[in-house]
Amino acid sequence: MPGPGADPGTPAWLRDSSPLRGNVPAPGDTPLRGDVPPPGNVRLRSDAWLRGDDEVAMAHRVAFASAGLAVSRAGGRPVIGIANSASELNPCNLPLRALAEAVRRGVEEAGGIPAEFGTISLGEDLMKPTAMLYRNLLAIEIEEMIRANPLDGIVILANCDKSVPGAIMGAASAGIPTVVVTGGARPAAVFRGRRIGTGTALWRLWDERRAGRLGDDGWRDLEACLACGTGACNTMGTASTVALLAEALGLMMPGSSTIPAGDPRGLAAAAEAGRCAVAAVHEGRRPAAILSPAAFANAIRVLHAIGGSTNAVIHLAAIAGRAGVPLPLDDLARLGARVPVLADVQPSGDGLMQDFDAAGGLPALLKELSGLLDGSAVTVCGLTTGEIAAAAPAASGVIRPTSNPLRTDGAFAVVHGSLAPDGAIIKTSAATPGLLRHRGPALVFHGYQDMRRRVDDPALPVTADSVLVLAGCGPVGGPGMPEWGMIPIPAKLATAGVTDMVRVTDARMSGTSFGTVVLHAAPEAAIGGPLALVADGDMICLDAAAGSISLDVPGEEIARRRARWTPPVSGHLRGWPALYREHVLQAPQGCDLDFLRAPTAAHRRFVEPVVGRS
């Protein structure tokens, strides 16, 4: 029922009683604010398959009928794909099973035809060397499933880190109306009487164990308590970050990105997403109109304000590359320079994602940031970002006011220099301030296995002033740029009380991680980037405020090393990893494959299939 004073015609997700966050009536009598318009003269893509009386159209209708889906030879009802990435190999995405049924219900209530299909499920826990290796494969799958099938719109069901951006990339390339539904964060674990966050607590307590301060019993207790349910990491890790950014870009129902896993509000949000997808088809609300320069600028500012995952920088660049929106790495620093960090959520702060949701979710954050955002950016539900912010509740709890931020100058720094000519990034909000300007001798690890083998060697020639370097772990070198960048503090230093050091790598790190880590150094070592030429003892100079990272070695010596350097030989001679290594771009270009980006309007033209006998 509508809340007090609500217009009964107001879309459910805008009513005062709504389980979502945009909890006021739509302003004025603006039409179609997410509600379902009557079918008009919209030309449906699916009509090419389903309309007509010939043998081809009949065969297509028989296929639908055989699956229990009623279609008419006259067409006219939008077919909405439900791309479901739930999998028992990925507990992060398991909440999507129940949400898929709610989406189906919403599509049917709005007069559409739901058609669910499974997708690759990209889970961080089990996929090796990294789910990032397969993000672009998911994007291809989504785009080609849309191309090959009679879909007018799509609802993406995704949750874990790479599932959300990969699916958005594919849908953006296909260009049909798209709504994203995420599964939410898992419950908080309790360890020794304290709530702990997924990922962040594990890394901290692993350091405690390596330093001899956590015994076997405590380690086993930690393992038991961390198995606390399905859903995404409940810190501001990559999954929570990209969900918030999907909402900030305008592809989700307002306020839905932070609903915890298992919360009944998630079912209501999923049903509304199904209804919204049908409305978006009728109204022509496509990704090309939503994924605008204004939307990406807003997303970058939100990324700073939430102290989000560094991985999201790569994902935003990849999505922008599909949408044809220029998004150079330096925009991360330029757009975030005046943005306060407001989310007091681990690893930059103390709270968890359940607290962020209770504090008002993204709409409340948008309200706090309204003076810094472009309110004209449109969303899939029909509202602008400015209208969503104006309708939002005031922030509270872990969403701090702009007058009392965690930081005043953004969450990230971009650095360039002789060690990273094309750039690298550092999450300053999760770093040690005293290390953001540092000069120290390099200690180089050539790959993950070398690092794991030597980092705890008591004879390791390392001091607290050393700069740990991990090379050969980028997009080509990994392959897939695994989250190996948070190099452990060497055991001999950890036992002495050292908790952070400057680290430099061409790898990524988990969004739940922390420390003074320079990430995504480009070009990477595996293709001859400067990181491949660093030797033990070389002096490395970092100045995050000045945006510089340099290798203090004479040019003549660098030239001699380059003449001796040979590219690493991969064991991947065939299959997806070989194709990936041949075509993957570097981090500033989002690690997309070179043949998937769409720099011109001609590249962005979606070529429809010939619809005939298969």
PDB file of N, CA and C in Angstrom, residues 222-268:
ATOM      1  N   LEU A 222      38.658 -18.824  13.252  1.00  0.00           N
ATOM      2  CA  LEU A 222      38.414 -17.825  12.216  1.00  0.00           C
ATOM      3  C   LEU A 222      37.807 -18.473  10.978  1.00  0.00           C
ATOM      4  N   GLU A 223      38.336 -19.602  10.566  1.00  0.00           N
ATOM      5  CA  GLU A 223      37.803 -20.299   9.392  1.00  0.00           C
ATOM      6  C   GLU A 223      36.332 -20.650   9.584  1.00  0.00           C
ATOM      7  N   ALA A 224      35.989 -21.116  10.773  1.00  0.00           N
ATOM      8  CA  ALA A 224      34.602 -21.495  11.045  1.00  0.00           C
ATOM      9  C   ALA A 224      33.678 -20.293  10.997  1.00  0.00           C
ATOM     10  N   CYS A 225      34.100 -19.170  11.545  1.00  0.00           N
ATOM     11  CA  CYS A 225      33.191 -18.022  11.618  1.00  0.00           C
ATOM     12  C   CYS A 225      33.069 -17.296  10.286  1.00  0.00           C
ATOM     13  N   LEU A 226      34.070 -17.414   9.414  1.00  0.00           N
ATOM     14  CA  LEU A 226      33.992 -16.723   8.130  1.00  0.00           C
ATOM     15  C   LEU A 226      32.989 -17.368   7.181  1.00  0.00           C
ATOM     16  N   ALA A 227      32.630 -18.633   7.416  1.00  0.00           N
ATOM     17  CA  ALA A 227      31.613 -19.302   6.594  1.00  0.00           C
ATOM     18  C   ALA A 227      30.234 -18.914   7.110  1.00  0.00           C
ATOM     19  N   CYS A 228      29.868 -17.647   6.870  1.00  0.00           N
ATOM     20  CA  CYS A 228      28.695 -17.070   7.528  1.00  0.00           C
ATOM     21  C   CYS A 228      27.503 -16.891   6.595  1.00  0.00           C
ATOM     22  N   GLY A 229      27.573 -17.431   5.387  1.00  0.00           N
ATOM     23  CA  GLY A 229      26.429 -17.316   4.495  1.00  0.00           C
ATOM     24  C   GLY A 229      26.825 -16.885   3.104  1.00  0.00           C
ATOM     25  N   THR A 230      25.831 -16.832   2.215  1.00  0.00           N
ATOM     26  CA  THR A 230      26.085 -16.471   0.825  1.00  0.00           C
ATOM     27  C   THR A 230      25.941 -14.971   0.631  1.00  0.00           C
ATOM     28  N   GLY A 231      26.514 -14.509  -0.467  1.00  0.00           N
ATOM     29  CA  GLY A 231      26.473 -13.088  -0.777  1.00  0.00           C
ATOM     30  C   GLY A 231      27.870 -12.540  -0.973  1.00  0.00           C
ATOM     31  N   ALA A 232      27.934 -11.270  -1.317  1.00  0.00           N
ATOM     32  CA  ALA A 232      29.208 -10.615  -1.594  1.00  0.00           C
ATOM     33  C   ALA A 232      29.954 -10.305  -0.306  1.00  0.00           C
ATOM     34  N   CYS A 233      31.231  -9.968  -0.441  1.00  0.00           N
ATOM     35  CA  CYS A 233      31.995  -9.500   0.715  1.00  0.00           C
ATOM     36  C   CYS A 233      31.278  -8.303   1.327  1.00  0.00           C
ATOM     37  N   ASN A 234      31.235  -8.273   2.663  1.00  0.00           N
ATOM     38  CA  ASN A 234      30.456  -7.230   3.336  1.00  0.00           C
ATOM     39  C   ASN A 234      31.270  -6.003   3.693  1.00  0.00           C
ATOM     40  N   THR A 235      32.477  -5.910   3.146  1.00  0.00           N
ATOM     41  CA  THR A 235      33.264  -4.689   3.228  1.00  0.00           C
ATOM     42  C   THR A 235      33.102  -3.919   1.912  1.00  0.00           C
ATOM     43  N   MET A 236      33.783  -2.772   1.807  1.00  0.00           N
ATOM     44  CA  MET A 236      33.750  -2.031   0.545  1.00  0.00           C
ATOM     45  C   MET A 236      34.769  -2.649  -0.410  1.00  0.00           C
ATOM     46  N   GLY A 237      34.570  -3.948  -0.672  1.00  0.00           N
ATOM     47  CA  GLY A 237      35.400  -4.660  -1.630  1.00  0.00           C
ATOM     48  C   GLY A 237      34.934  -4.386  -3.045  1.00  0.00           C
ATOM     49  N   THR A 238      35.460  -5.163  -3.972  1.00  0.00           N
ATOM     50  CA  THR A 238      35.135  -4.912  -5.370  1.00  0.00           C
ATOM     51  C   THR A 238      33.664  -5.159  -5.670  1.00  0.00           C
ATOM     52  N   ALA A 239      33.086  -6.223  -5.116  1.00  0.00           N
ATOM     53  CA  ALA A 239      31.683  -6.525  -5.414  1.00  0.00           C
ATOM     54  C   ALA A 239      30.763  -5.397  -4.963  1.00  0.00           C
ATOM     55  N   SER A 240      30.924  -4.943  -3.725  1.00  0.00           N
ATOM     56  CA  SER A 240      30.085  -3.846  -3.235  1.00  0.00           C
ATOM     57  C   SER A 240      30.348  -2.571  -4.018  1.00  0.00           C
ATOM     58  N   THR A 241      31.620  -2.344  -4.367  1.00  0.00           N
ATOM     59  CA  THR A 241      31.966  -1.146  -5.121  1.00  0.00           C
ATOM     60  C   THR A 241      31.298  -1.134  -6.489  1.00  0.00           C
ATOM     61  N   VAL A 242      31.434  -2.229  -7.242  1.00  0.00           N
ATOM     62  CA  VAL A 242      30.879  -2.215  -8.603  1.00  0.00           C
ATOM     63  C   VAL A 242      29.359  -2.222  -8.582  1.00  0.00           C
ATOM     64  N   ALA A 243      28.748  -2.784  -7.545  1.00  0.00           N
ATOM     65  CA  ALA A 243      27.291  -2.682  -7.428  1.00  0.00           C
ATOM     66  C   ALA A 243      26.880  -1.226  -7.249  1.00  0.00           C
ATOM     67  N   LEU A 244      27.561  -0.523  -6.359  1.00  0.00           N
ATOM     68  CA  LEU A 244      27.264   0.895  -6.157  1.00  0.00           C
ATOM     69  C   LEU A 244      27.512   1.696  -7.433  1.00  0.00           C
ATOM     70  N   LEU A 245      28.556   1.351  -8.177  1.00  0.00           N
ATOM     71  CA  LEU A 245      28.842   2.081  -9.410  1.00  0.00           C
ATOM     72  C   LEU A 245      27.834   1.764 -10.504  1.00  0.00           C
ATOM     73  N   ALA A 246      27.331   0.525 -10.541  1.00  0.00           N
ATOM     74  CA  ALA A 246      26.263   0.213 -11.493  1.00  0.00           C
ATOM     75  C   ALA A 246      25.036   1.071 -11.213  1.00  0.00           C
ATOM     76  N   GLU A 247      24.744   1.270  -9.928  1.00  0.00           N
ATOM     77  CA  GLU A 247      23.633   2.149  -9.568  1.00  0.00           C
ATOM     78  C   GLU A 247      23.963   3.598  -9.896  1.00  0.00           C
ATOM     79  N   ALA A 248      25.197   4.022  -9.610  1.00  0.00           N
ATOM     80  CA  ALA A 248      25.595   5.398  -9.903  1.00  0.00           C
ATOM     81  C   ALA A 248      25.574   5.681 -11.401  1.00  0.00           C
ATOM     82  N   LEU A 249      25.890   4.687 -12.207  1.00  0.00           N
ATOM     83  CA  LEU A 249      25.834   4.856 -13.659  1.00  0.00           C
ATOM     84  C   LEU A 249      24.406   4.931 -14.181  1.00  0.00           C
ATOM     85  N   GLY A 250      23.436   4.507 -13.372  1.00  0.00           N
ATOM     86  CA  GLY A 250      22.036   4.604 -13.765  1.00  0.00           C
ATOM     87  C   GLY A 250      21.420   3.321 -14.249  1.00  0.00           C
ATOM     88  N   LEU A 251      22.037   2.168 -13.956  1.00  0.00           N
ATOM     89  CA  LEU A 251      21.557   0.893 -14.487  1.00  0.00           C
ATOM     90  C   LEU A 251      20.801   0.052 -13.473  1.00  0.00           C
ATOM     91  N   MET A 252      20.584   0.562 -12.255  1.00  0.00           N
ATOM     92  CA  MET A 252      19.884  -0.199 -11.219  1.00  0.00           C
ATOM     93  C   MET A 252      18.726   0.609 -10.662  1.00  0.00           C
ATOM     94  N   MET A 253      17.829  -0.079  -9.985  1.00  0.00           N
ATOM     95  CA  MET A 253      16.775   0.625  -9.274  1.00  0.00           C
ATOM     96  C   MET A 253      17.410   1.405  -8.123  1.00  0.00           C
ATOM     97  N   PRO A 254      17.009   2.643  -7.905  1.00  0.00           N
ATOM     98  CA  PRO A 254      17.643   3.464  -6.869  1.00  0.00           C
ATOM     99  C   PRO A 254      17.594   2.808  -5.497  1.00  0.00           C
ATOM    100  N   GLY A 255      18.741   2.769  -4.833  1.00  0.00           N
ATOM    101  CA  GLY A 255      18.837   2.226  -3.488  1.00  0.00           C
ATOM    102  C   GLY A 255      18.983   0.736  -3.407  1.00  0.00           C
ATOM    103  N   SER A 256      18.969   0.040  -4.538  1.00  0.00           N
ATOM    104  CA  SER A 256      18.941  -1.422  -4.482  1.00  0.00           C
ATOM    105  C   SER A 256      20.312  -2.063  -4.379  1.00  0.00           C
ATOM    106  N   SER A 257      21.378  -1.327  -4.647  1.00  0.00           N
ATOM    107  CA  SER A 257      22.702  -1.952  -4.730  1.00  0.00           C
ATOM    108  C   SER A 257      23.251  -2.381  -3.380  1.00  0.00           C
ATOM    109  N   THR A 258      22.702  -1.868  -2.294  1.00  0.00           N
ATOM    110  CA  THR A 258      23.249  -2.190  -0.968  1.00  0.00           C
ATOM    111  C   THR A 258      22.320  -3.054  -0.124  1.00  0.00           C
ATOM    112  N   ILE A 259      21.206  -3.507  -0.673  1.00  0.00           N
ATOM    113  CA  ILE A 259      20.308  -4.377   0.095  1.00  0.00           C
ATOM    114  C   ILE A 259      21.040  -5.674   0.417  1.00  0.00           C
ATOM    115  N   PRO A 260      21.138  -6.073   1.678  1.00  0.00           N
ATOM    116  CA  PRO A 260      21.905  -7.274   2.027  1.00  0.00           C
ATOM    117  C   PRO A 260      21.305  -8.540   1.433  1.00  0.00           C
ATOM    118  N   ALA A 261      22.144  -9.536   1.235  1.00  0.00           N
ATOM    119  CA  ALA A 261      21.685 -10.835   0.746  1.00  0.00           C
ATOM    120  C   ALA A 261      20.653 -11.413   1.700  1.00  0.00           C
ATOM    121  N   GLY A 262      19.569 -11.951   1.145  1.00  0.00           N
ATOM    122  CA  GLY A 262      18.520 -12.559   1.951  1.00  0.00           C
ATOM    123  C   GLY A 262      17.495 -11.599   2.499  1.00  0.00           C
ATOM    124  N   ASP A 263      17.712 -10.306   2.365  1.00  0.00           N
ATOM    125  CA  ASP A 263      16.754  -9.307   2.833  1.00  0.00           C
ATOM    126  C   ASP A 263      15.537  -9.328   1.906  1.00  0.00           C
ATOM    127  N   PRO A 264      14.311  -9.396   2.443  1.00  0.00           N
ATOM    128  CA  PRO A 264      13.132  -9.439   1.563  1.00  0.00           C
ATOM    129  C   PRO A 264      13.001  -8.224   0.662  1.00  0.00           C
ATOM    130  N   ARG A 265      13.619  -7.112   1.029  1.00  0.00           N
ATOM    131  CA  ARG A 265      13.592  -5.954   0.130  1.00  0.00           C
ATOM    132  C   ARG A 265      14.240  -6.270  -1.207  1.00  0.00           C
ATOM    133  N   GLY A 266      15.177  -7.227  -1.196  1.00  0.00           N
ATOM    134  CA  GLY A 266      15.818  -7.610  -2.446  1.00  0.00           C
ATOM    135  C   GLY A 266      14.844  -8.220  -3.434  1.00  0.00           C
ATOM    136  N   LEU A 267      13.879  -8.998  -2.932  1.00  0.00           N
ATOM    137  CA  LEU A 267      12.863  -9.580  -3.808  1.00  0.00           C
ATOM    138  C   LEU A 267      11.990  -8.493  -4.419  1.00  0.00           C
ATOM    139  N   ALA A 268      11.624  -7.506  -3.607  1.00  0.00           N
ATOM    140  CA  ALA A 268      10.815  -6.401  -4.127  1.00  0.00           C
ATOM    141  C   ALA A 268      11.590  -5.612  -5.174  1.00  0.00           C
TER     142      ALA A 268
END
